[in-house]
Coordinates of C-alpha atoms and ligand atoms in Angstrom, one line a residue:
X83 CA -18.0 -33.6 -12.8
X84 CA -18.3 -32.5 -9.1
X85 CA -20.4 -29.5 -8.1
X86 CA -18.9 -27.7 -5.1
X87 CA -21.0 -27.9 -1.9
X88 CA -21.8 -24.2 -1.7
X89 CA -23.0 -24.3 -5.3
X90 CA -25.2 -27.3 -4.6
X91 CA -26.7 -25.6 -1.6
X92 CA -27.3 -22.4 -3.6
X93 CA -29.0 -24.4 -6.3
X94 CA -31.3 -26.3 -3.8
X95 CA -32.1 -23.0 -2.0
X96 CA -33.0 -21.3 -5.3
X97 CA -35.2 -24.2 -6.4
X98 CA -37.0 -24.3 -3.0
X99 CA -37.4 -20.5 -3.0
X100 CA -38.9 -20.6 -6.5
X101 CA -41.2 -23.4 -5.5
X102 CA -42.3 -21.4 -2.4
X103 CA -42.9 -18.2 -4.5
X104 CA -44.9 -20.1 -7.1
X105 CA -47.0 -21.7 -4.3
X106 CA -47.5 -18.4 -2.6
X107 CA -48.6 -16.6 -5.9
X108 CA -50.9 -19.5 -6.7
X109 CA -52.4 -19.3 -3.3
X110 CA -52.9 -15.6 -3.4
X111 CA -54.5 -15.9 -6.8
X112 CA -56.9 -18.5 -5.5
X113 CA -57.8 -16.4 -2.5
X114 CA -58.2 -13.2 -4.5
X115 CA -60.3 -14.9 -7.2
X116 CA -62.6 -16.4 -4.6
X117 CA -63.2 -13.1 -2.8
X118 CA -63.6 -11.2 -6.0
X119 CA -66.3 -13.6 -7.3
X120 CA -68.1 -13.3 -3.9
X121 CA -67.9 -9.5 -4.1
X122 CA -69.3 -9.4 -7.7
X123 CA -72.1 -11.8 -7.0
X124 CA -73.4 -10.2 -3.9
X125 CA -77.2 -10.7 -3.8
X126 CA -77.6 -8.0 -1.2
X127 CA -75.8 -5.1 -2.8
X128 CA -75.9 -3.0 0.4
X129 CA -74.0 -5.6 2.4
X130 CA -70.2 -5.5 2.6
X131 CA -68.1 -8.6 1.8
X132 CA -67.6 -9.4 5.5
X133 CA -71.4 -9.7 6.0
X134 CA -71.9 -11.8 3.0
X135 CA -69.1 -14.2 3.7
X136 CA -66.8 -14.4 6.7
X137 CA -64.1 -16.8 7.6
X138 CA -63.1 -18.6 10.7
X139 CA -60.6 -17.1 13.2
X140 CA -57.9 -14.7 12.1
X141 CA -57.4 -13.8 8.4
X142 CA -56.3 -16.9 6.4
X143 CA -52.7 -16.9 5.4
X144 CA -51.7 -17.5 1.8
X145 CA -50.5 -21.0 1.3
X146 CA -51.4 -22.0 4.9
X147 CA -55.0 -20.8 5.0
X148 CA -56.6 -21.4 8.4
X149 CA -54.6 -24.6 8.9
X150 CA -52.3 -23.2 11.7
X151 CA -55.4 -21.8 13.5
X152 CA -57.1 -25.2 13.4
X153 CA -54.0 -26.9 14.6
X154 CA -53.6 -24.5 17.5
X155 CA -57.2 -24.2 18.6
X156 CA -58.5 -27.6 17.6
X157 CA -60.9 -28.2 14.7
X158 CA -64.2 -28.4 16.5
X159 CA -63.5 -25.5 18.9
X160 CA -62.5 -23.3 15.9
X161 CA -65.7 -24.3 14.1
X162 CA -67.8 -23.8 17.3
X163 CA -66.5 -20.3 17.8
X164 CA -66.9 -19.2 14.1
X165 CA -69.8 -21.1 12.6
X166 CA -72.6 -20.6 15.1
X167 CA -72.7 -16.9 14.3
X168 CA -73.3 -17.5 10.6
X169 CA -75.2 -19.8 8.3
X170 CA -72.2 -20.4 6.0
X171 CA -68.5 -20.0 7.0
X172 CA -65.5 -20.0 4.7
X173 CA -62.5 -22.0 5.9
X174 CA -59.2 -22.5 4.1
X175 CA -57.6 -25.8 4.4
X176 CA -54.2 -24.5 3.1
X177 CA -55.2 -23.1 -0.4
X178 CA -58.4 -25.0 -0.7
X179 CA -61.6 -23.1 0.3
X180 CA -64.3 -25.1 2.2
X181 CA -67.7 -23.7 3.0
X182 CA -69.1 -25.0 6.2
X183 CA -72.9 -24.9 6.5
X184 CA -74.5 -24.6 9.9
X185 CA -78.1 -23.8 9.2
X186 CA -80.6 -26.6 9.2
X187 CA -82.4 -25.4 6.0
X188 CA -79.2 -25.0 4.1
X189 CA -78.0 -28.4 5.4
X190 CA -81.2 -29.8 3.9
X191 CA -80.4 -28.1 0.6
X192 CA -76.9 -29.4 0.4
X193 CA -77.8 -33.0 1.4
X194 CA -80.9 -33.4 -0.7
X195 CA -80.4 -31.3 -3.8
X196 CA -78.7 -32.9 -6.8
X197 CA -76.7 -29.7 -7.3
X198 CA -74.4 -31.0 -4.6
X199 CA -72.8 -34.4 -5.2
X200 CA -70.3 -36.4 -3.2
X201 CA -66.8 -35.4 -4.5
X202 CA -65.4 -37.9 -6.8
X203 CA -62.7 -39.0 -4.4
X204 CA -65.4 -40.1 -2.0
X205 CA -66.4 -43.4 -3.4
X206 CA -68.1 -44.1 -6.7
X207 CA -71.1 -46.0 -7.8
X208 CA -70.9 -49.3 -9.7
X209 CA -71.3 -48.7 -13.4
X210 CA -74.9 -50.0 -13.7
X211 CA -76.1 -47.9 -10.8
X212 CA -74.3 -44.9 -12.1
X213 CA -75.7 -45.1 -15.6
X214 CA -79.2 -45.3 -14.3
X215 CA -78.6 -42.4 -12.0
X216 CA -76.9 -40.1 -14.5
X217 CA -79.9 -39.9 -16.8
X218 CA -82.2 -39.0 -14.1
X219 CA -79.7 -36.7 -12.6
X220 CA -79.2 -34.6 -15.7
X221 CA -83.0 -33.9 -15.9
X222 CA -83.1 -33.0 -12.2
X223 CA -80.1 -30.7 -12.5
X224 CA -81.7 -28.7 -15.3
X225 CA -84.9 -28.4 -13.3
X226 CA -83.1 -27.3 -10.2
X227 CA -81.1 -24.7 -11.9
X228 CA -84.3 -22.9 -12.6
X229 CA -86.0 -23.6 -9.3
X230 CA -84.2 -24.8 -6.2
X231 CA -86.1 -27.8 -4.9
X232 CA -85.3 -30.9 -2.9
X233 CA -85.6 -34.6 -3.6
X234 CA -87.5 -36.5 -1.0
X235 CA -85.1 -38.9 0.6
X236 CA -87.3 -41.9 0.5
X237 CA -87.6 -41.7 -3.3
X238 CA -83.9 -41.2 -3.7
X239 CA -82.9 -44.1 -1.6
X240 CA -84.9 -46.9 -3.2
X241 CA -83.3 -46.3 -6.6
X242 CA -79.9 -47.6 -5.5
X243 CA -79.8 -51.5 -5.6
X244 CA -76.4 -51.6 -3.9
X245 CA -78.0 -50.2 -0.8
X246 CA -80.8 -52.7 -0.8
X247 CA -78.2 -55.5 -1.1
X248 CA -76.5 -54.3 2.1
X249 CA -79.8 -54.0 4.0
X250 CA -80.8 -57.6 3.2
X251 CA -77.6 -58.8 4.9
X252 CA -78.8 -57.7 8.3
X253 CA -81.6 -60.2 8.5
X254 CA -79.2 -63.0 7.9
X255 CA -76.6 -61.7 10.4
X256 CA -78.5 -60.6 13.4
X257 CA -78.0 -63.9 15.4
X258 CA -74.3 -63.9 14.7
X259 CA -74.0 -60.3 15.8
X260 CA -75.9 -60.9 19.0
X261 CA -73.9 -64.0 20.0
X262 CA -70.5 -62.5 19.2
X263 CA -71.3 -59.3 21.1
X264 CA -72.6 -61.2 24.1
X265 CA -69.4 -63.2 24.2
X266 CA -67.2 -60.1 23.8
X267 CA -69.0 -58.3 26.5
X268 CA -68.5 -61.2 28.9
X269 CA -64.8 -60.9 28.2
X270 CA -64.9 -57.2 28.8
X271 CA -66.5 -57.4 32.2
X272 CA -64.4 -60.5 33.2
X273 CA -61.5 -58.0 33.1
X274 CA -59.6 -59.8 30.3
X275 CA -58.5 -56.5 29.0
X276 CA -57.8 -54.9 32.4
X277 CA -55.0 -52.3 32.3
X278 CA -55.1 -52.2 28.5
X279 CA -56.6 -49.7 26.1
X280 CA -60.3 -50.8 26.0
X281 CA -61.0 -48.8 22.9
X282 CA -58.4 -50.7 21.0
X283 CA -60.0 -54.1 22.0
X284 CA -63.5 -52.8 21.0
X285 CA -62.1 -51.8 17.7
X286 CA -60.5 -55.2 17.1
X287 CA -63.8 -56.8 18.0
X288 CA -65.7 -54.8 15.4
X289 CA -63.0 -55.4 12.7
X290 CA -63.5 -59.1 13.3
X291 CA -67.2 -59.0 13.5
X292 CA -67.7 -56.8 10.4
X293 CA -65.3 -58.9 8.3
X294 CA -67.4 -61.9 9.2
X295 CA -70.7 -60.1 8.6
X296 CA -69.8 -58.2 5.5
X297 CA -67.4 -60.5 3.7
X298 CA -67.9 -63.9 5.4
X299 CA -64.2 -63.7 6.3
X300 CA -63.0 -65.1 9.7
X301 CA -59.9 -63.4 11.1
X302 CA -57.6 -64.5 13.9
X303 CA -57.2 -62.2 16.9
X304 CA -53.7 -61.3 15.8
X305 CA -54.9 -60.4 12.2
X306 CA -57.8 -58.3 13.6
X307 CA -55.3 -56.5 15.8
X308 CA -53.0 -55.7 12.9
X309 CA -55.8 -54.5 10.7
X310 CA -57.4 -52.4 13.4
X311 CA -54.1 -50.7 14.1
X312 CA -53.6 -49.9 10.4
X313 CA -57.1 -48.5 10.1
X314 CA -56.7 -46.3 13.1
X315 CA -53.2 -45.0 12.2
X316 CA -54.1 -44.4 8.6
X317 CA -57.4 -42.7 9.6
X318 CA -55.6 -40.5 12.2
X319 CA -53.0 -39.4 9.7
X320 CA -55.6 -38.7 7.0
X321 CA -57.5 -36.4 9.4
X322 CA -54.3 -34.5 10.3
X323 CA -53.5 -34.1 6.6
X324 CA -57.0 -32.8 5.9
X325 CA -56.4 -29.9 8.2
X326 CA -52.8 -29.3 7.4
X327 CA -52.0 -30.8 3.9
X328 CA -48.4 -29.6 4.1
X329 CA -47.7 -32.1 6.8
X330 CA -46.2 -34.4 4.2
X331 CA -43.4 -31.9 3.7
X332 CA -42.0 -32.1 7.2
X333 CA -43.5 -35.1 9.0
X334 CA -41.1 -37.7 7.6
X335 CA -41.8 -40.5 10.1
X336 CA -45.5 -39.9 9.7
X337 CA -45.1 -40.3 5.9
X338 CA -43.4 -43.6 6.3
X339 CA -46.0 -44.9 8.7
X340 CA -48.8 -43.6 6.5
X341 CA -47.4 -45.4 3.5
X342 CA -46.9 -48.6 5.6
X343 CA -50.4 -48.6 7.0
X344 CA -52.1 -47.8 3.7
X345 CA -50.1 -50.7 2.1
X346 CA -51.3 -53.1 4.9
X347 CA -54.8 -52.1 4.1
X348 CA -54.4 -52.5 0.4
X349 CA -53.0 -55.9 0.8
X350 CA -55.8 -56.8 3.1
X351 CA -58.3 -55.5 0.5
X352 CA -56.7 -57.9 -2.0
X353 CA -57.2 -60.7 0.4
X354 CA -60.8 -59.9 0.8
X355 CA -61.3 -59.8 -2.9
X356 CA -59.6 -63.2 -3.3
X357 CA -61.8 -64.6 -0.6
X358 CA -64.9 -63.1 -2.2
X359 CA -64.1 -64.8 -5.5
X360 CA -64.3 -68.2 -3.9
X361 CA -67.3 -67.4 -1.7
X362 CA -71.0 -67.2 -2.6
X363 CA -71.8 -64.3 -0.4
X364 CA -74.4 -62.9 -2.8
X365 CA -75.0 -59.5 -1.2
X366 CA -71.4 -58.3 -1.5
X367 CA -71.4 -58.9 -5.3
X368 CA -74.5 -56.8 -5.5
X369 CA -72.8 -54.1 -3.5
X370 CA -69.5 -54.1 -5.4
X371 CA -71.1 -54.3 -8.8
X372 CA -69.4 -55.2 -12.1
X373 CA -66.4 -52.9 -12.0
X374 CA -62.7 -53.2 -12.6
X375 CA -60.4 -54.7 -10.0
X376 CA -59.1 -51.4 -8.7
X377 CA -62.6 -50.1 -8.1
X378 CA -63.6 -53.4 -6.4
X379 CA -60.6 -52.9 -4.1
X380 CA -61.7 -49.3 -3.3
X381 CA -65.3 -50.5 -2.7
X382 CA -64.5 -53.3 -0.2
X383 CA -61.9 -51.2 1.6
X384 CA -64.3 -48.2 1.7
X385 CA -66.9 -50.5 3.3
X386 CA -64.5 -51.9 5.8
X387 CA -63.2 -48.4 6.8
X388 CA -66.8 -47.0 6.9
X389 CA -67.8 -49.8 9.3
X390 CA -64.8 -50.1 11.5
X391 CA -63.9 -46.4 12.0
X392 CA -67.3 -45.5 13.2
X393 CA -69.0 -48.3 15.2
X394 CA -66.1 -48.8 17.7
X395 CA -66.1 -45.0 18.5
X396 CA -69.9 -45.0 19.0
X397 CA -69.7 -48.2 21.1
X398 CA -67.0 -46.8 23.3
X399 CA -68.8 -43.5 23.9
X400 CA -72.0 -45.4 24.6
X401 CA -70.3 -47.5 27.3
X402 CA -68.6 -44.4 28.8
X403 CA -71.9 -42.5 28.8
X404 CA -74.0 -45.3 30.3
X405 CA -71.2 -46.0 32.9
X406 CA -71.2 -42.3 34.0
X407 CA -75.0 -41.7 34.3
X408 CA -76.5 -43.9 37.0
X409 CA -80.1 -42.9 36.4
X410 CA -79.9 -43.7 32.8
X411 CA -78.2 -46.9 33.5
X412 CA -81.0 -48.0 35.9
X413 CA -83.6 -47.1 33.3
X414 CA -81.8 -49.1 30.6
X415 CA -81.7 -52.1 33.0
X416 CA -85.4 -52.0 33.5
X417 CA -86.0 -51.7 29.8
X418 CA -83.7 -54.5 28.9
X419 CA -85.1 -56.9 31.5
X420 CA -88.7 -56.0 30.6
X421 CA -87.9 -56.8 26.9
X422 CA -86.4 -60.1 27.9
X423 CA -89.0 -61.0 30.4
X424 CA -91.7 -60.4 27.8
X425 CA -90.1 -62.9 25.4
X426 CA -88.8 -65.4 27.9
X427 CA -89.7 -69.0 27.3
X428 CA -89.4 -69.6 31.1
X429 CA -92.9 -69.6 32.6
X430 CA -92.1 -67.7 35.7
X431 CA -90.5 -64.8 33.9
X432 CA -93.4 -64.3 31.5
X433 CA -95.9 -64.6 34.3
X434 CA -97.5 -61.2 35.0
X435 CA -97.4 -61.6 38.8
X436 CA -93.7 -62.0 38.8
X437 CA -93.0 -59.5 36.2
X438 CA -92.3 -56.4 38.3
X439 CA -90.1 -58.5 40.6
X440 CA -88.1 -59.6 37.7
X441 CA -87.8 -56.1 36.3
X442 CA -86.7 -54.4 39.5
X443 CA -84.9 -57.3 41.2
X444 CA -81.4 -56.4 42.5
X445 CA -80.3 -59.9 43.1
X446 CA -81.2 -61.5 39.8
X447 CA -78.2 -62.7 37.8
X448 CA -79.0 -61.5 34.4
X449 CA -76.3 -63.2 32.5
X450 CA -77.2 -66.7 33.4
X451 CA -81.0 -66.1 33.6
X452 CA -81.4 -64.1 30.5
X453 CA -78.7 -65.2 28.1
X454 CA -79.7 -64.8 24.5
X455 CA -78.4 -68.3 23.9
X456 CA -81.9 -69.4 24.7
X457 CA -82.8 -70.3 21.1
X458 CA -86.5 -69.7 21.5
X459 CA -86.0 -66.4 23.1
X460 CA -83.6 -65.1 20.6
X461 CA -85.6 -64.7 17.4
X462 CA -88.6 -62.8 18.8
X463 CA -86.5 -60.7 21.1
X464 CA -84.0 -59.6 18.5
X465 CA -86.6 -58.5 16.1
X466 CA -88.0 -56.3 18.9
X467 CA -84.6 -54.7 19.3
X468 CA -85.3 -53.1 15.9
X469 CA -88.0 -51.0 17.5
X470 CA -87.2 -47.3 17.2
X471 CA -89.1 -46.1 20.2
X472 CA -87.3 -48.0 22.9
X473 CA -85.0 -46.4 25.6
X474 CA -82.1 -48.5 24.2
X475 CA -82.6 -46.8 20.9
X476 CA -82.9 -43.4 22.5
X477 CA -79.6 -43.9 24.4
X478 CA -77.8 -44.7 21.2
X479 CA -79.3 -41.8 19.4
X480 CA -78.2 -39.5 22.2
X481 CA -74.7 -41.0 22.1
X482 CA -74.4 -40.4 18.4
X483 CA -75.7 -36.9 18.9
X484 CA -73.0 -35.9 21.4
X485 CA -70.2 -38.0 19.8
X486 CA -70.9 -38.4 16.1
X487 CA -68.1 -40.6 14.8
X488 CA -68.2 -39.2 11.2
X489 CA -66.6 -35.8 11.3
X490 CA -67.2 -34.1 7.9
X491 CA -69.7 -34.8 5.2
X492 CA -68.5 -33.3 2.0
X493 CA -70.3 -32.3 -1.2
X494 CA -69.2 -30.6 -4.4
X495 CA -71.3 -28.0 -6.3
X496 CA -72.1 -29.2 -9.8
X497 CA -72.9 -25.7 -11.0
X498 CA -72.9 -22.2 -9.6
X499 CA -75.5 -21.9 -6.9
X500 CA -76.4 -19.8 -3.8
X501 CA -76.5 -21.0 -0.2
X502 CA -78.4 -18.1 1.5
X503 CA -76.5 -15.0 0.3
X504 CA -73.2 -16.9 -0.4
X505 CA -72.2 -17.8 -4.0
X506 CA -71.1 -21.4 -4.3
X507 CA -69.1 -21.6 -7.5
X508 CA -69.3 -24.8 -9.5
X509 CA -66.7 -27.2 -8.2
X510 CA -66.5 -25.7 -4.7
X511 CA -66.5 -28.1 -1.7
X512 CA -69.3 -27.6 0.8
X513 CA -69.0 -29.3 4.2
X514 CA -71.7 -30.3 6.7
X515 CA -70.3 -31.1 10.2
X516 CA -72.6 -33.4 12.2
X517 CA -70.8 -32.5 15.5
X518 CA -71.5 -28.8 14.9
X519 CA -75.2 -29.3 14.1
X520 CA -75.6 -31.6 17.2
X521 CA -74.1 -29.0 19.5
X522 CA -75.9 -26.0 18.1
X523 CA -77.5 -24.2 21.1
X524 CA -80.2 -22.7 18.8
X525 CA -81.5 -26.2 17.9
X526 CA -81.2 -28.3 21.1
X527 CA -82.4 -27.8 24.7
X528 CA -79.3 -27.9 26.9
X529 CA -77.3 -29.2 24.0
X530 CA -74.4 -30.4 26.1
X531 CA -76.4 -32.6 28.5
X532 CA -76.6 -36.3 27.8
X533 CA -80.3 -36.8 27.9
X534 CA -81.8 -39.8 26.1
X535 CA -85.3 -38.7 27.2
X536 CA -85.2 -36.0 24.5
X537 CA -85.8 -38.9 22.0
X538 CA -88.7 -40.5 23.8
X539 CA -90.9 -37.5 24.6
X540 CA -94.4 -37.3 23.1
X541 CA -94.7 -36.2 19.5
X542 CA -94.4 -38.3 16.4
X543 CA -91.1 -36.8 15.3
X544 CA -89.3 -37.1 18.6
X545 CA -87.6 -40.3 17.7
X546 CA -86.3 -38.8 14.5
X547 CA -84.8 -35.5 15.7
X548 CA -85.3 -35.4 19.4
X549 CA -86.2 -32.0 20.7
X550 CA -84.5 -30.2 17.7
X551 CA -86.8 -28.6 15.2
X552 CA -85.8 -30.6 12.1
X553 CA -84.3 -33.8 10.8
X554 CA -81.4 -31.8 9.4
X555 CA -80.2 -30.9 12.9
X556 CA -79.5 -34.6 13.6
X557 CA -77.3 -36.1 11.0
X558 CA -74.9 -38.7 12.5
X559 CA -75.5 -40.9 9.4
X560 CA -76.0 -37.9 7.0
X561 CA -79.2 -37.7 5.0
X562 CA -80.4 -37.9 1.5
X563 CA -79.3 -40.1 -1.3
X564 CA -75.8 -40.7 0.0
X565 CA -76.8 -41.2 3.6
X566 CA -74.8 -44.0 5.4
X567 CA -75.7 -47.3 3.7
X568 CA -74.7 -49.2 6.9
X569 CA -77.0 -47.2 9.2
X570 CA -79.3 -50.2 10.2
X571 CA -76.3 -52.5 10.6
X572 CA -74.5 -50.0 12.8
X573 CA -77.7 -49.5 14.9
X574 CA -78.2 -53.2 15.5
X575 CA -74.6 -53.7 16.4
X576 CA -74.8 -50.9 18.9
X577 CA -78.1 -52.0 20.3
X578 CA -76.8 -55.5 21.0
X579 CA -73.8 -54.0 22.9
X580 CA -76.0 -51.6 25.0
X581 CA -78.4 -54.4 25.7
X582 CA -75.7 -56.6 27.2
X583 CA -74.2 -53.7 29.1
X584 CA -77.6 -53.2 30.7
X585 CA -78.2 -56.9 31.4
X586 CA -74.8 -57.2 33.1
X587 CA -75.3 -54.0 35.0
X588 CA -74.3 -55.5 38.3
X589 CA -71.0 -56.7 37.0
X590 CA -69.2 -53.6 35.7
X591 CA -68.3 -50.1 36.2
X592 CA -66.5 -47.7 33.8
X593 CA -63.4 -45.8 34.7
X594 CA -62.3 -42.9 32.5
X595 CA -58.6 -42.5 32.7
X596 CA -58.2 -39.0 31.3
X597 CA -55.8 -36.4 32.7
X598 CA -57.2 -35.2 36.0
X599 CA -59.9 -37.8 35.8
X600 CA -62.3 -35.4 34.1
X601 CA -65.9 -36.4 34.7
X602 CA -67.9 -37.2 31.6
X603 CA -71.1 -36.2 33.5
X604 CA -69.9 -32.6 33.1
X605 CA -72.4 -30.8 31.1
X606 CA -69.9 -28.2 29.9
X607 CA -69.1 -28.4 26.2
X608 CA -66.1 -30.7 25.4
X609 CA -64.1 -30.4 22.2
X610 CA -63.0 -33.8 21.0
X611 CA -60.3 -34.4 18.4
X612 CA -61.3 -34.7 14.7
X613 CA -61.1 -38.5 15.0
X614 CA -63.6 -38.5 17.9
X615 CA -61.5 -41.0 19.6
X616 CA -62.8 -41.5 23.2
X617 CA -60.6 -40.9 26.2
X618 CA -58.7 -43.9 27.6
X619 CA -61.2 -45.9 29.7
X620 CA -61.7 -49.3 31.1
X621 CA -64.5 -51.5 32.3
X622 CA -63.9 -52.9 35.8
X623 CA -65.4 -56.0 37.3
X624 CA -67.5 -55.1 40.4
Ligands
HEM868 C1 -72.2 -45.5 14.1 C2 -71.8 -45.9 13.0 C3 -71.8 -45.2 11.7 C4 -71.8 -43.8 11.4 C5 -72.0 -42.7 12.4 C6 -71.8 -43.7 10.0 C7 -71.9 -42.4 9.3 C8 -71.8 -42.3 8.0 C9 -71.8 -41.0 7.3 C10 -72.0 -39.6 8.0 C11 -71.6 -41.2 6.0 C12 -71.6 -40.2 4.9 C13 -72.9 -39.9 4.4 C14 -72.9 -38.8 3.4 O1 -71.9 -38.5 2.7 O2 -73.9 -38.1 3.2 C15 -71.5 -42.6 5.8 C16 -71.3 -43.3 4.6 C17 -71.3 -44.6 4.4 N1 -71.3 -45.6 5.4 FE1 -71.6 -45.2 7.4 N2 -71.6 -44.9 9.4 C18 -71.6 -45.8 10.4 C19 -71.5 -47.2 10.2 C20 -71.4 -47.8 9.0 C21 -71.4 -49.3 8.8 C22 -71.4 -50.3 9.9 C23 -71.2 -49.5 7.5 C24 -71.1 -50.8 6.8 C25 -71.9 -51.6 6.4 C26 -71.3 -48.2 6.8 C27 -71.2 -48.0 5.5 C28 -71.2 -46.8 4.8 C29 -71.1 -46.6 3.4 C30 -70.9 -47.7 2.4 C31 -71.1 -45.3 3.2 C32 -71.0 -44.6 1.8 C33 -72.4 -44.4 1.3 C34 -72.5 -43.7 -0.1 O3 -71.4 -43.2 -0.5 O4 -73.5 -43.7 -0.7 N3 -71.4 -47.2 7.8 N4 -71.6 -43.2 7.0

């Protein structure tokens, strides 16, 4: 039986219209219920709803929420304009409410209190770890319902053996990281990637390095390029869908590429698991835990993405920042040479009389003179790189402050709770945005200026939170129990890169190829995209 065309169209139109009306009504109900609960639960009864909770930008639309506003204005700009005036701001990603917290004390509450847990879709714990945590967690939750307290981070972190497993890995891998980074930087300054997108090559390098370090898996250049591309494309699309979930309804080609890239990653995850079964890389088994195959896959892929979506971004911004600030670059050179000279097995470099000449010499050829391939030099020197008070460390901290690669830290309320005057109903998603906290003019002196010295000034806490008043103003790795597990690994990878950039100082310059050749030295606020991808840049041989 054939249905006439006009009947078919009518049928499709009615179905689509009904769907749209249902969505709209559902969305209106969600909005209405949310505001009604806020209104009923006002702590400060004299305050109107607008004072208690205000949203970002124009009034959110049913079904679309603030998504169009974010897409038009840009996510970080929209946040910057809305959130700095309030402690908690309500955003609507389509019909899903999201509370953004921009006050340091409330950030602490969210990241350390057990009332706020990572949403389920953001990773899970291996069963053994989870069982141990749950018991403790229930007791804590009961206590916190009565009195809002916070769990000291140090206590919280030690209870998780999967984290310890990852930390142990670094000791074993530091030489490998240093050697590979040195070789890669030599290729960078030799102009091997001239005219190409440098960021892409940096990303490929870290995919290769981290697969070796984390899983003991050696990839060819071609494979690394394929995986790096899939990670970047899937990550980009994920960010876009986070802001505008309806994208899937109209961006057909993006859907196809999203499915394709996710499949590439899933297949690669399977390959990692197969490799792990036959390897005796003990730490990774501790990290993954005794879980089903699907969860193993999620865990190794999560680890790969966590490492390779963040370090290349930070590394690229570090090179761009160092390349654009001559004074900082000179200071780094002095520091790097001093460190090496102190550890050098060559008599004349360690000799005090020659020391200043070595440190300040313009003519010295650092690469040949100071290569870390000197075995004796390597071990002592690298352990010194871990030091937290060095200028190299400060430069990386400052880079991560201005350009934090991880855009949104999410938590879910486990029971009704208040953040300041705002009710957070059980199940609501609360977001902490590192970029926002790092650019908050109330917390930082000249927040937009790239100034590593803010981390080295006197005061025991300067290396932890620079010139900001609290640890919770500086959160590139998050804080609390679910803080980034790879923090020390990321720092050592970045330190090695900055070290070689400083030692090869005479060989390279950085050219940022953005529209109009915008200078990165500009201390005016810049609003990056949600992915924090750096502008197109290249290193040139001098
Ligand atoms: C500059 C580089 C990096 C940055 C800025 C960064 C940042 C972050 C942030 C903000 C989180 C979320 C924390 C939270 O929800 O409270 C996180 C989680 C995580 N990161 Fe990193 N990360 C970096 C590098 C790495 C590396 C190299 C690894 C791999 C070893 C890694 C592994 C992880 C893991 C496994 C988690 C999940 C931890 C958990 O759920 O408990 N990260 N990272």
